[in-house]
Amino acid sequence: NAGVTQTPKFRVLKTGQSMTLLCAQDMNHEYMYWYRQDPGMGLRLIHYSVGEGTTAKGEVPDGYNVSRLKKQNFLLGLESAAPSQTSVYFCASNWGTQYFGPGTRLLVL
Amino acid sequence: GIQVEQSPPDLILQEGANSTLRCNFSDSVNNLQWFHQNPWGQLINLFYIPSGTKQNGRLSATTVATERYSLLYISSSQTTDSGVYFCAYFGNEKLTFGTGTRLTIIP
């Protein structure tokens, strides 16, 4: 039981490049979330999903897109990366209790 | 939405000391969780505690839903307890986090 995993762990992008962050969970949870955390700050919700095929906007959705084609996977896409998207990204899944992935550190130059 | 406030914002303690962290919410909640973010950034779920008291080793938590607060107790602190502690409630399909308490344990 791996819990919540994230790929990649660290990535450097140039402004304007695109990338996809992958989150996978093996707990059969319905709800999944993407957060970002900037230095010294709390978590801010980007997008979330309440089940396969559903997505919804969170607090800071601009510049990001998501897809939940399979229940166990939740993808976060950056179509055209900007330096303001430099952050640590956390994925989580929830079915009563919330579990977080280890995070992806993204640096946009 | 319901506001979640934590106190104190910062706490510095000597190793071996006990501490109490508080989480106040502005309205009734029926799903409260406590998390620890360690200095390496890892977020760990400590307790799911909508009401009552739970204990896990040196940590315990109590939620009094009718009085709109929850407490996290850490006994005999260790340096590995350092980090930020968040409480959060689940409502409208997502967690709303408190402001956090930064705990520093000095050897």
mmCIF file with all atom_site columns, C-alpha atoms in Angstrom:
data_model
loop_
_atom_site.group_PDB
_atom_site.id
_atom_site.type_symbol
_atom_site.label_atom_id
_atom_site.label_alt_id
_atom_site.label_comp_id
_atom_site.label_asym_id
_atom_site.label_entity_id
_atom_site.label_seq_id
_atom_site.pdbx_PDB_ins_code
_atom_site.Cartn_x
_atom_site.Cartn_y
_atom_site.Cartn_z
_atom_site.occupancy
_atom_site.B_iso_or_equiv
_atom_site.pdbx_formal_charge
_atom_site.auth_seq_id
_atom_site.auth_comp_id
_atom_site.auth_asym_id
_atom_site.auth_atom_id
_atom_site.pdbx_PDB_model_num
ATOM 1   C CA . ASN A 1 1   ? 0.000   0.000  0.000   1.00 0.00 ? 1   ASN A CA 1
ATOM 2   C CA . ALA A 1 2   ? 1.951   3.007  -1.297  1.00 0.00 ? 2   ALA A CA 1
ATOM 3   C CA . GLY A 1 3   ? -0.658  5.621  -0.274  1.00 0.00 ? 3   GLY A CA 1
ATOM 4   C CA . VAL A 1 4   ? -0.355  8.792  -2.352  1.00 0.00 ? 4   VAL A CA 1
ATOM 5   C CA . THR A 1 5   ? 2.575   9.112  -4.755  1.00 0.00 ? 5   THR A CA 1
ATOM 6   C CA . GLN A 1 6   ? 3.667   12.041 -6.917  1.00 0.00 ? 6   GLN A CA 1
ATOM 7   C CA . THR A 1 7   ? 5.792   12.212 -10.030 1.00 0.00 ? 7   THR A CA 1
ATOM 8   C CA . PRO A 1 8   ? 8.244   13.909 -10.496 1.00 0.00 ? 8   PRO A CA 1
ATOM 9   C CA . LYS A 1 9   ? 9.823   14.878 -7.179  1.00 0.00 ? 9   LYS A CA 1
ATOM 10  C CA . PHE A 1 10  ? 11.650  17.883 -8.600  1.00 0.00 ? 10  PHE A CA 1
ATOM 11  C CA . ARG A 1 11  ? 11.564  19.735 -11.905 1.00 0.00 ? 11  ARG A CA 1
ATOM 12  C CA . VAL A 1 12  ? 13.088  22.850 -13.424 1.00 0.00 ? 12  VAL A CA 1
ATOM 13  C CA . LEU A 1 13  ? 11.192  24.551 -16.254 1.00 0.00 ? 13  LEU A CA 1
ATOM 14  C CA . LYS A 1 14  ? 11.828  27.561 -18.399 1.00 0.00 ? 14  LYS A CA 1
ATOM 15  C CA . THR A 1 15  ? 9.137   30.208 -18.708 1.00 0.00 ? 15  THR A CA 1
ATOM 16  C CA . GLY A 1 16  ? 6.585   29.150 -21.306 1.00 0.00 ? 16  GLY A CA 1
ATOM 17  C CA . GLN A 1 17  ? 7.286   25.426 -21.105 1.00 0.00 ? 17  GLN A CA 1
ATOM 18  C CA . SER A 1 18  ? 4.544   22.963 -20.245 1.00 0.00 ? 18  SER A CA 1
ATOM 19  C CA . MET A 1 19  ? 4.498   19.972 -17.941 1.00 0.00 ? 19  MET A CA 1
ATOM 20  C CA . THR A 1 20  ? 2.191   17.510 -16.224 1.00 0.00 ? 20  THR A CA 1
ATOM 21  C CA . LEU A 1 21  ? 2.396   16.429 -12.602 1.00 0.00 ? 21  LEU A CA 1
ATOM 22  C CA . LEU A 1 22  ? 1.026   12.986 -11.838 1.00 0.00 ? 22  LEU A CA 1
ATOM 23  C CA . CYS A 1 23  ? -0.647  11.956 -8.614  1.00 0.00 ? 23  CYS A CA 1
ATOM 24  C CA . ALA A 1 24  ? -1.628  8.373  -7.907  1.00 0.00 ? 24  ALA A CA 1
ATOM 25  C CA . GLN A 1 25  ? -3.410  6.821  -4.925  1.00 0.00 ? 25  GLN A CA 1
ATOM 26  C CA . ASP A 1 26  ? -4.085  3.173  -4.153  1.00 0.00 ? 26  ASP A CA 1
ATOM 27  C CA . MET A 1 27  ? -6.631  3.653  -1.359  1.00 0.00 ? 27  MET A CA 1
ATOM 28  C CA . ASN A 1 28  ? -9.697  3.783  -3.641  1.00 0.00 ? 28  ASN A CA 1
ATOM 29  C CA . HIS A 1 29  ? -10.517 7.299  -2.413  1.00 0.00 ? 29  HIS A CA 1
ATOM 30  C CA . GLU A 1 30  ? -13.125 9.311  -4.275  1.00 0.00 ? 30  GLU A CA 1
ATOM 31  C CA . TYR A 1 31  ? -11.772 12.778 -3.507  1.00 0.00 ? 31  TYR A CA 1
ATOM 32  C CA . MET A 1 32  ? -8.437  14.050 -4.757  1.00 0.00 ? 32  MET A CA 1
ATOM 33  C CA . TYR A 1 33  ? -6.799  17.477 -4.491  1.00 0.00 ? 33  TYR A CA 1
ATOM 34  C CA . TRP A 1 34  ? -3.947  19.566 -5.796  1.00 0.00 ? 34  TRP A CA 1
ATOM 35  C CA . TYR A 1 35  ? -2.414  22.253 -3.542  1.00 0.00 ? 35  TYR A CA 1
ATOM 36  C CA . ARG A 1 36  ? 0.495   24.606 -3.839  1.00 0.00 ? 36  ARG A CA 1
ATOM 37  C CA . GLN A 1 37  ? 2.614   25.817 -0.960  1.00 0.00 ? 37  GLN A CA 1
ATOM 38  C CA . ASP A 1 38  ? 4.881   28.822 -1.225  1.00 0.00 ? 38  ASP A CA 1
ATOM 39  C CA . PRO A 1 39  ? 7.740   29.395 1.263   1.00 0.00 ? 39  PRO A CA 1
ATOM 40  C CA . GLY A 1 40  ? 6.491   30.159 4.767   1.00 0.00 ? 40  GLY A CA 1
ATOM 41  C CA . MET A 1 41  ? 2.868   29.913 3.678   1.00 0.00 ? 41  MET A CA 1
ATOM 42  C CA . GLY A 1 42  ? -0.001  27.520 4.137   1.00 0.00 ? 42  GLY A CA 1
ATOM 43  C CA . LEU A 1 43  ? -1.574  25.285 1.522   1.00 0.00 ? 43  LEU A CA 1
ATOM 44  C CA . ARG A 1 44  ? -3.701  26.805 -1.220  1.00 0.00 ? 44  ARG A CA 1
ATOM 45  C CA . LEU A 1 45  ? -6.132  24.632 -3.153  1.00 0.00 ? 45  LEU A CA 1
ATOM 46  C CA . ILE A 1 46  ? -5.679  24.691 -6.939  1.00 0.00 ? 46  ILE A CA 1
ATOM 47  C CA . HIS A 1 47  ? -8.207  22.133 -8.223  1.00 0.00 ? 47  HIS A CA 1
ATOM 48  C CA . TYR A 1 48  ? -9.967  19.112 -6.859  1.00 0.00 ? 48  TYR A CA 1
ATOM 49  C CA . SER A 1 49  ? -12.057 16.143 -7.922  1.00 0.00 ? 49  SER A CA 1
ATOM 50  C CA . VAL A 1 50  ? -14.892 14.358 -6.143  1.00 0.00 ? 50  VAL A CA 1
ATOM 51  C CA . GLY A 1 51  ? -14.822 11.309 -8.379  1.00 0.00 ? 51  GLY A CA 1
ATOM 52  C CA . GLU A 1 52  ? -13.643 9.850  -11.663 1.00 0.00 ? 52  GLU A CA 1
ATOM 53  C CA . GLY A 1 53  ? -14.421 12.204 -14.544 1.00 0.00 ? 53  GLY A CA 1
ATOM 54  C CA . THR A 1 54  ? -15.103 15.234 -12.319 1.00 0.00 ? 54  THR A CA 1
ATOM 55  C CA . THR A 1 55  ? -13.009 18.324 -11.602 1.00 0.00 ? 55  THR A CA 1
ATOM 56  C CA . ALA A 1 56  ? -13.651 21.604 -9.818  1.00 0.00 ? 56  ALA A CA 1
ATOM 57  C CA . LYS A 1 57  ? -11.772 24.844 -9.256  1.00 0.00 ? 57  LYS A CA 1
ATOM 58  C CA . GLY A 1 58  ? -10.208 25.685 -5.960  1.00 0.00 ? 58  GLY A CA 1
ATOM 59  C CA . GLU A 1 59  ? -8.814  28.907 -4.575  1.00 0.00 ? 59  GLU A CA 1
ATOM 60  C CA . VAL A 1 60  ? -6.026  29.513 -7.132  1.00 0.00 ? 60  VAL A CA 1
ATOM 61  C CA . PRO A 1 61  ? -6.910  27.690 -10.395 1.00 0.00 ? 61  PRO A CA 1
ATOM 62  C CA . ASP A 1 62  ? -5.573  30.175 -12.956 1.00 0.00 ? 62  ASP A CA 1
ATOM 63  C CA . GLY A 1 63  ? -2.764  28.827 -15.116 1.00 0.00 ? 63  GLY A CA 1
ATOM 64  C CA . TYR A 1 64  ? -3.492  25.180 -14.244 1.00 0.00 ? 64  TYR A CA 1
ATOM 65  C CA . ASN A 1 65  ? -5.661  22.436 -15.699 1.00 0.00 ? 65  ASN A CA 1
ATOM 66  C CA . VAL A 1 66  ? -6.510  19.010 -14.295 1.00 0.00 ? 66  VAL A CA 1
ATOM 67  C CA . SER A 1 67  ? -7.932  15.694 -15.413 1.00 0.00 ? 67  SER A CA 1
ATOM 68  C CA . ARG A 1 68  ? -9.281  12.657 -13.554 1.00 0.00 ? 68  ARG A CA 1
ATOM 69  C CA . LEU A 1 69  ? -9.702  10.012 -16.212 1.00 0.00 ? 69  LEU A CA 1
ATOM 70  C CA . LYS A 1 70  ? -9.114  7.158  -13.768 1.00 0.00 ? 70  LYS A CA 1
ATOM 71  C CA . LYS A 1 71  ? -10.170 7.049  -10.143 1.00 0.00 ? 71  LYS A CA 1
ATOM 72  C CA . GLN A 1 72  ? -6.642  6.420  -8.900  1.00 0.00 ? 72  GLN A CA 1
ATOM 73  C CA . ASN A 1 73  ? -4.940  9.206  -10.897 1.00 0.00 ? 73  ASN A CA 1
ATOM 74  C CA . PHE A 1 74  ? -5.213  12.986 -10.802 1.00 0.00 ? 74  PHE A CA 1
ATOM 75  C CA . LEU A 1 75  ? -3.112  14.999 -13.246 1.00 0.00 ? 75  LEU A CA 1
ATOM 76  C CA . LEU A 1 76  ? -2.140  18.645 -12.901 1.00 0.00 ? 76  LEU A CA 1
ATOM 77  C CA . GLY A 1 77  ? -1.035  20.471 -16.035 1.00 0.00 ? 77  GLY A CA 1
ATOM 78  C CA . LEU A 1 78  ? 0.794   23.717 -16.558 1.00 0.00 ? 78  LEU A CA 1
ATOM 79  C CA . GLU A 1 79  ? 0.301   24.806 -20.162 1.00 0.00 ? 79  GLU A CA 1
ATOM 80  C CA . SER A 1 80  ? 2.710   27.754 -20.128 1.00 0.00 ? 80  SER A CA 1
ATOM 81  C CA . ALA A 1 81  ? 4.785   27.925 -16.967 1.00 0.00 ? 81  ALA A CA 1
ATOM 82  C CA . ALA A 1 82  ? 5.473   31.280 -15.302 1.00 0.00 ? 82  ALA A CA 1
ATOM 83  C CA . PRO A 1 83  ? 7.977   32.166 -12.544 1.00 0.00 ? 83  PRO A CA 1
ATOM 84  C CA . SER A 1 84  ? 4.997   32.816 -10.245 1.00 0.00 ? 84  SER A CA 1
ATOM 85  C CA . GLN A 1 85  ? 4.249   29.086 -10.416 1.00 0.00 ? 85  GLN A CA 1
ATOM 86  C CA . THR A 1 86  ? 7.495   28.249 -8.653  1.00 0.00 ? 86  THR A CA 1
ATOM 87  C CA . SER A 1 87  ? 6.261   26.372 -5.615  1.00 0.00 ? 87  SER A CA 1
ATOM 88  C CA . VAL A 1 88  ? 5.926   23.006 -3.923  1.00 0.00 ? 88  VAL A CA 1
ATOM 89  C CA . TYR A 1 89  ? 2.895   21.096 -5.167  1.00 0.00 ? 89  TYR A CA 1
ATOM 90  C CA . PHE A 1 90  ? 1.099   18.599 -2.980  1.00 0.00 ? 90  PHE A CA 1
ATOM 91  C CA . CYS A 1 91  ? -1.496  16.082 -4.020  1.00 0.00 ? 91  CYS A CA 1
ATOM 92  C CA . ALA A 1 92  ? -3.902  14.544 -1.539  1.00 0.00 ? 92  ALA A CA 1
ATOM 93  C CA . SER A 1 93  ? -6.724  12.042 -1.423  1.00 0.00 ? 93  SER A CA 1
ATOM 94  C CA . ASN A 1 94  ? -9.574  11.937 1.060   1.00 0.00 ? 94  ASN A CA 1
ATOM 95  C CA . TRP A 1 95  ? -12.312 9.622  2.153   1.00 0.00 ? 95  TRP A CA 1
ATOM 96  C CA . GLY A 1 96  ? -12.901 10.790 5.707   1.00 0.00 ? 96  GLY A CA 1
ATOM 97  C CA . THR A 1 97  ? -9.221  11.219 6.471   1.00 0.00 ? 97  THR A CA 1
ATOM 98  C CA . GLN A 1 98  ? -6.924  13.144 4.145   1.00 0.00 ? 98  GLN A CA 1
ATOM 99  C CA . TYR A 1 99  ? -3.563  11.772 3.046   1.00 0.00 ? 99  TYR A CA 1
ATOM 100 C CA . PHE A 1 100 ? -0.893  13.802 1.308   1.00 0.00 ? 100 PHE A CA 1
ATOM 101 C CA . GLY A 1 101 ? 1.733   12.875 -1.235  1.00 0.00 ? 101 GLY A CA 1
ATOM 102 C CA . PRO A 1 102 ? 5.413   13.735 -0.687  1.00 0.00 ? 102 PRO A CA 1
ATOM 103 C CA . GLY A 1 103 ? 5.281   16.851 -2.867  1.00 0.00 ? 103 GLY A CA 1
ATOM 104 C CA . THR A 1 104 ? 6.794   18.044 -6.144  1.00 0.00 ? 104 THR A CA 1
ATOM 105 C CA . ARG A 1 105 ? 9.232   20.932 -6.033  1.00 0.00 ? 105 ARG A CA 1
ATOM 106 C CA . LEU A 1 106 ? 8.901   23.047 -9.186  1.00 0.00 ? 106 LEU A CA 1
ATOM 107 C CA . LEU A 1 107 ? 11.245  25.845 -10.177 1.00 0.00 ? 107 LEU A CA 1
ATOM 108 C CA . VAL A 1 108 ? 10.302  28.039 -13.145 1.00 0.00 ? 108 VAL A CA 1
ATOM 109 C CA . LEU A 1 109 ? 13.125  30.166 -14.484 1.00 0.00 ? 109 LEU A CA 1
ATOM 110 C CA . GLY B 2 1   ? -17.199 30.113 5.329   1.00 0.00 ? 1   GLY B CA 1
ATOM 111 C CA . ILE B 2 2   ? -16.152 28.889 8.729   1.00 0.00 ? 2   ILE B CA 1
ATOM 112 C CA . GLN B 2 3   ? -12.997 30.540 10.045  1.00 0.00 ? 3   GLN B CA 1
ATOM 113 C CA . VAL B 2 4   ? -10.324 28.425 11.689  1.00 0.00 ? 4   VAL B CA 1
ATOM 114 C CA . GLU B 2 5   ? -7.798  30.067 14.008  1.00 0.00 ? 5   GLU B CA 1
ATOM 115 C CA . GLN B 2 6   ? -4.877  28.412 15.712  1.00 0.00 ? 6   GLN B CA 1
ATOM 116 C CA . SER B 2 7   ? -2.868  29.517 18.703  1.00 0.00 ? 7   SER B CA 1
ATOM 117 C CA . PRO B 2 8   ? -0.169  30.183 19.487  1.00 0.00 ? 8   PRO B CA 1
ATOM 118 C CA . PRO B 2 9   ? 1.282   31.027 16.060  1.00 0.00 ? 9   PRO B CA 1
ATOM 119 C CA . ASP B 2 10  ? 4.782   30.174 17.251  1.00 0.00 ? 10  ASP B CA 1
ATOM 120 C CA . LEU B 2 11  ? 6.064   28.079 20.131  1.00 0.00 ? 11  LEU B CA 1
ATOM 121 C CA . ILE B 2 12  ? 9.655   27.388 21.153  1.00 0.00 ? 12  ILE B CA 1
ATOM 122 C CA . LEU B 2 13  ? 10.240  24.716 23.782  1.00 0.00 ? 13  LEU B CA 1
ATOM 123 C CA . GLN B 2 14  ? 13.053  22.774 25.338  1.00 0.00 ? 14  GLN B CA 1
ATOM 124 C CA . GLU B 2 15  ? 13.219  19.080 24.576  1.00 0.00 ? 15  GLU B CA 1
ATOM 125 C CA . GLY B 2 16  ? 11.170  17.147 27.135  1.00 0.00 ? 16  GLY B CA 1
ATOM 126 C CA . ALA B 2 17  ? 8.582   19.893 27.677  1.00 0.00 ? 17  ALA B CA 1
ATOM 127 C CA . ASN B 2 18  ? 4.856   19.467 27.156  1.00 0.00 ? 18  ASN B CA 1
ATOM 128 C CA . SER B 2 19  ? 2.735   21.663 24.919  1.00 0.00 ? 19  SER B CA 1
ATOM 129 C CA . THR B 2 20  ? -0.872  22.376 24.046  1.00 0.00 ? 20  THR B CA 1
ATOM 130 C CA . LEU B 2 21  ? -1.918  23.702 20.656  1.00 0.00 ? 21  LEU B CA 1
ATOM 131 C CA . ARG B 2 22  ? -5.385  25.122 20.178  1.00 0.00 ? 22  ARG B CA 1
ATOM 132 C CA . CYS B 2 23  ? -7.733  25.295 17.191  1.00 0.00 ? 23  CYS B CA 1
ATOM 133 C CA . ASN B 2 24  ? -10.860 27.475 17.339  1.00 0.00 ? 24  ASN B CA 1
ATOM 134 C CA . PHE B 2 25  ? -13.568 27.461 14.698  1.00 0.00 ? 25  PHE B CA 1
ATOM 135 C CA . SER B 2 26  ? -16.258 30.058 14.148  1.00 0.00 ? 26  SER B CA 1
ATOM 136 C CA . ASP B 2 27  ? -19.134 27.587 13.745  1.00 0.00 ? 27  ASP B CA 1
ATOM 137 C CA . SER B 2 28  ? -19.915 23.949 14.366  1.00 0.00 ? 28  SER B CA 1
ATOM 138 C CA . VAL B 2 29  ? -17.895 21.456 12.384  1.00 0.00 ? 29  VAL B CA 1
ATOM 139 C CA . ASN B 2 30  ? -18.333 17.689 12.311  1.00 0.00 ? 30  ASN B CA 1
ATOM 140 C CA . ASN B 2 31  ? -15.033 16.648 10.778  1.00 0.00 ? 31  ASN B CA 1
ATOM 141 C CA . LEU B 2 32  ? -11.776 17.885 12.273  1.00 0.00 ? 32  LEU B CA 1
ATOM 142 C CA . GLN B 2 33  ? -8.267  16.693 11.480  1.00 0.00 ? 33  GLN B CA 1
ATOM 143 C CA . TRP B 2 34  ? -4.793  17.542 12.746  1.00 0.00 ? 34  TRP B CA 1
ATOM 144 C CA . PHE B 2 35  ? -1.711  17.455 10.529  1.00 0.00 ? 35  PHE B CA 1
ATOM 145 C CA . HIS B 2 36  ? 2.008   17.838 11.112  1.00 0.00 ? 36  HIS B CA 1
ATOM 146 C CA . GLN B 2 37  ? 4.302   19.278 8.456   1.00 0.00 ? 37  GLN B CA 1
ATOM 147 C CA . ASN B 2 38  ? 7.865   18.369 9.379   1.00 0.00 ? 38  ASN B CA 1
ATOM 148 C CA . PRO B 2 39  ? 10.898  20.534 8.536   1.00 0.00 ? 39  PRO B CA 1
ATOM 149 C CA . TRP B 2 40  ? 11.420  18.511 5.338   1.00 0.00 ? 40  TRP B CA 1
ATOM 150 C CA . GLY B 2 41  ? 7.935   19.456 4.134   1.00 0.00 ? 41  GLY B CA 1
ATOM 151 C CA . GLN B 2 42  ? 6.198   16.117 4.597   1.00 0.00 ? 42  GLN B CA 1
ATOM 152 C CA . LEU B 2 43  ? 2.547   16.396 5.630   1.00 0.00 ? 43  LEU B CA 1
ATOM 153 C CA . ILE B 2 44  ? 1.296   13.701 7.981   1.00 0.00 ? 44  ILE B CA 1
ATOM 154 C CA . ASN B 2 45  ? -2.204  13.130 9.219   1.00 0.00 ? 45  ASN B CA 1
ATOM 155 C CA . LEU B 2 46  ? -2.117  12.891 13.022  1.00 0.00 ? 46  LEU B CA 1
ATOM 156 C CA . PHE B 2 47  ? -5.749  12.590 14.020  1.00 0.00 ? 47  PHE B CA 1
ATOM 157 C CA . TYR B 2 48  ? -9.217  12.467 12.601  1.00 0.00 ? 48  TYR B CA 1
ATOM 158 C CA . ILE B 2 49  ? -11.182 13.708 15.598  1.00 0.00 ? 49  ILE B CA 1
ATOM 159 C CA . PRO B 2 50  ? -14.696 15.089 15.077  1.00 0.00 ? 50  PRO B CA 1
ATOM 160 C CA . SER B 2 51  ? -15.364 14.819 18.808  1.00 0.00 ? 51  SER B CA 1
ATOM 161 C CA . GLY B 2 52  ? -13.965 13.283 21.974  1.00 0.00 ? 52  GLY B CA 1
ATOM 162 C CA . THR B 2 53  ? -10.377 12.353 22.727  1.00 0.00 ? 53  THR B CA 1
ATOM 163 C CA . LYS B 2 54  ? -7.851  10.181 20.943  1.00 0.00 ? 54  LYS B CA 1
ATOM 164 C CA . GLN B 2 55  ? -4.292  9.268  21.859  1.00 0.00 ? 55  GLN B CA 1
ATOM 165 C CA . ASN B 2 56  ? -1.387  8.056  19.789  1.00 0.00 ? 56  ASN B CA 1
ATOM 166 C CA . GLY B 2 57  ? 1.810   7.644  21.772  1.00 0.00 ? 57  GLY B CA 1
ATOM 167 C CA . ARG B 2 58  ? 2.976   11.013 23.099  1.00 0.00 ? 58  ARG B CA 1
ATOM 168 C CA . LEU B 2 59  ? 0.295   12.846 21.158  1.00 0.00 ? 59  LEU B CA 1
ATOM 169 C CA . SER B 2 60  ? -3.341  13.210 22.028  1.00 0.00 ? 60  SER B CA 1
ATOM 170 C CA . ALA B 2 61  ? -6.181  15.338 20.726  1.00 0.00 ? 61  ALA B CA 1
ATOM 171 C CA . THR B 2 62  ? -9.497  16.484 22.108  1.00 0.00 ? 62  THR B CA 1
ATOM 172 C CA . THR B 2 63  ? -12.343 18.099 20.222  1.00 0.00 ? 63  THR B CA 1
ATOM 173 C CA . VAL B 2 64  ? -15.276 19.764 21.979  1.00 0.00 ? 64  VAL B CA 1
ATOM 174 C CA . ALA B 2 65  ? -17.551 20.369 19.036  1.00 0.00 ? 65  ALA B CA 1
ATOM 175 C CA . THR B 2 66  ? -20.245 22.152 21.058  1.00 0.00 ? 66  THR B CA 1
ATOM 176 C CA . GLU B 2 67  ? -17.664 24.704 22.230  1.00 0.00 ? 67  GLU B CA 1
ATOM 177 C CA . ARG B 2 68  ? -16.027 24.958 18.794  1.00 0.00 ? 68  ARG B CA 1
ATOM 178 C CA . TYR B 2 69  ? -12.449 24.082 19.653  1.00 0.00 ? 69  TYR B CA 1
ATOM 179 C CA . SER B 2 70  ? -9.923  21.322 19.443  1.00 0.00 ? 70  SER B CA 1
ATOM 180 C CA . LEU B 2 71  ? -6.670  20.819 21.357  1.00 0.00 ? 71  LEU B CA 1
ATOM 181 C CA . LEU B 2 72  ? -3.526  18.916 20.427  1.00 0.00 ? 72  LEU B CA 1
ATOM 182 C CA . TYR B 2 73  ? -1.300  17.812 23.300  1.00 0.00 ? 73  TYR B CA 1
ATOM 183 C CA . ILE B 2 74  ? 2.330   16.872 22.835  1.00 0.00 ? 74  ILE B CA 1
ATOM 184 C CA . SER B 2 75  ? 4.062   15.388 25.838  1.00 0.00 ? 75  SER B CA 1
ATOM 185 C CA . SER B 2 76  ? 7.805   14.934 26.409  1.00 0.00 ? 76  SER B CA 1
ATOM 186 C CA . SER B 2 77  ? 8.649   16.842 23.222  1.00 0.00 ? 77  SER B CA 1
ATOM 187 C CA . GLN B 2 78  ? 11.397  15.579 20.947  1.00 0.00 ? 78  GLN B CA 1
ATOM 188 C CA . THR B 2 79  ? 13.287  17.461 18.261  1.00 0.00 ? 79  THR B CA 1
ATOM 189 C CA . THR B 2 80  ? 11.438  15.404 15.650  1.00 0.00 ? 80  THR B CA 1
ATOM 190 C CA . ASP B 2 81  ? 8.215   17.098 16.804  1.00 0.00 ? 81  ASP B CA 1
ATOM 191 C CA . SER B 2 82  ? 9.411   20.369 15.279  1.00 0.00 ? 82  SER B CA 1
ATOM 192 C CA . GLY B 2 83  ? 7.475   21.713 12.338  1.00 0.00 ? 83  GLY B CA 1
ATOM 193 C CA . VAL B 2 84  ? 4.099   23.264 11.669  1.00 0.00 ? 84  VAL B CA 1
ATOM 194 C CA . TYR B 2 85  ? 0.865   21.855 13.025  1.00 0.00 ? 85  TYR B CA 1
ATOM 195 C CA . PHE B 2 86  ? -2.347  22.477 11.135  1.00 0.00 ? 86  PHE B CA 1
ATOM 196 C CA . CYS B 2 87  ? -5.917  21.749 12.085  1.00 0.00 ? 87  CYS B CA 1
ATOM 197 C CA . ALA B 2 88  ? -8.517  21.537 9.338   1.00 0.00 ? 88  ALA B CA 1
ATOM 198 C CA . TYR B 2 89  ? -12.195 20.810 8.917   1.00 0.00 ? 89  TYR B CA 1
ATOM 199 C CA . PHE B 2 90  ? -13.854 19.094 5.962   1.00 0.00 ? 90  PHE B CA 1
ATOM 200 C CA . GLY B 2 91  ? -16.845 20.849 4.449   1.00 0.00 ? 91  GLY B CA 1
ATOM 201 C CA . ASN B 2 92  ? -18.142 21.678 0.953   1.00 0.00 ? 92  ASN B CA 1
ATOM 202 C CA . GLU B 2 93  ? -16.050 18.819 -0.467  1.00 0.00 ? 93  GLU B CA 1
ATOM 203 C CA . LYS B 2 94  ? -12.711 20.140 0.746   1.00 0.00 ? 94  LYS B CA 1
ATOM 204 C CA . LEU B 2 95  ? -10.523 20.870 3.750   1.00 0.00 ? 95  LEU B CA 1
ATOM 205 C CA . THR B 2 96  ? -10.242 24.359 5.198   1.00 0.00 ? 96  THR B CA 1
ATOM 206 C CA . PHE B 2 97  ? -6.996  24.748 7.089   1.00 0.00 ? 97  PHE B CA 1
ATOM 207 C CA . GLY B 2 98  ? -6.177  26.769 10.142  1.00 0.00 ? 98  GLY B CA 1
ATOM 208 C CA . THR B 2 99  ? -3.374  29.300 10.221  1.00 0.00 ? 99  THR B CA 1
ATOM 209 C CA . GLY B 2 100 ? -0.937  26.831 11.745  1.00 0.00 ? 100 GLY B CA 1
ATOM 210 C CA . THR B 2 101 ? 1.324   26.709 14.814  1.00 0.00 ? 101 THR B CA 1
ATOM 211 C CA . ARG B 2 102 ? 5.068   26.593 14.219  1.00 0.00 ? 102 ARG B CA 1
ATOM 212 C CA . LEU B 2 103 ? 6.695   24.469 16.919  1.00 0.00 ? 103 LEU B CA 1
ATOM 213 C CA . THR B 2 104 ? 10.437  24.504 17.476  1.00 0.00 ? 104 THR B CA 1
ATOM 214 C CA . ILE B 2 105 ? 11.952  22.018 19.919  1.00 0.00 ? 105 ILE B CA 1
ATOM 215 C CA . ILE B 2 106 ? 15.421  22.932 21.143  1.00 0.00 ? 106 ILE B CA 1
ATOM 216 C CA . PRO B 2 107 ? 17.759  20.089 22.210  1.00 0.00 ? 107 PRO B CA 1
#
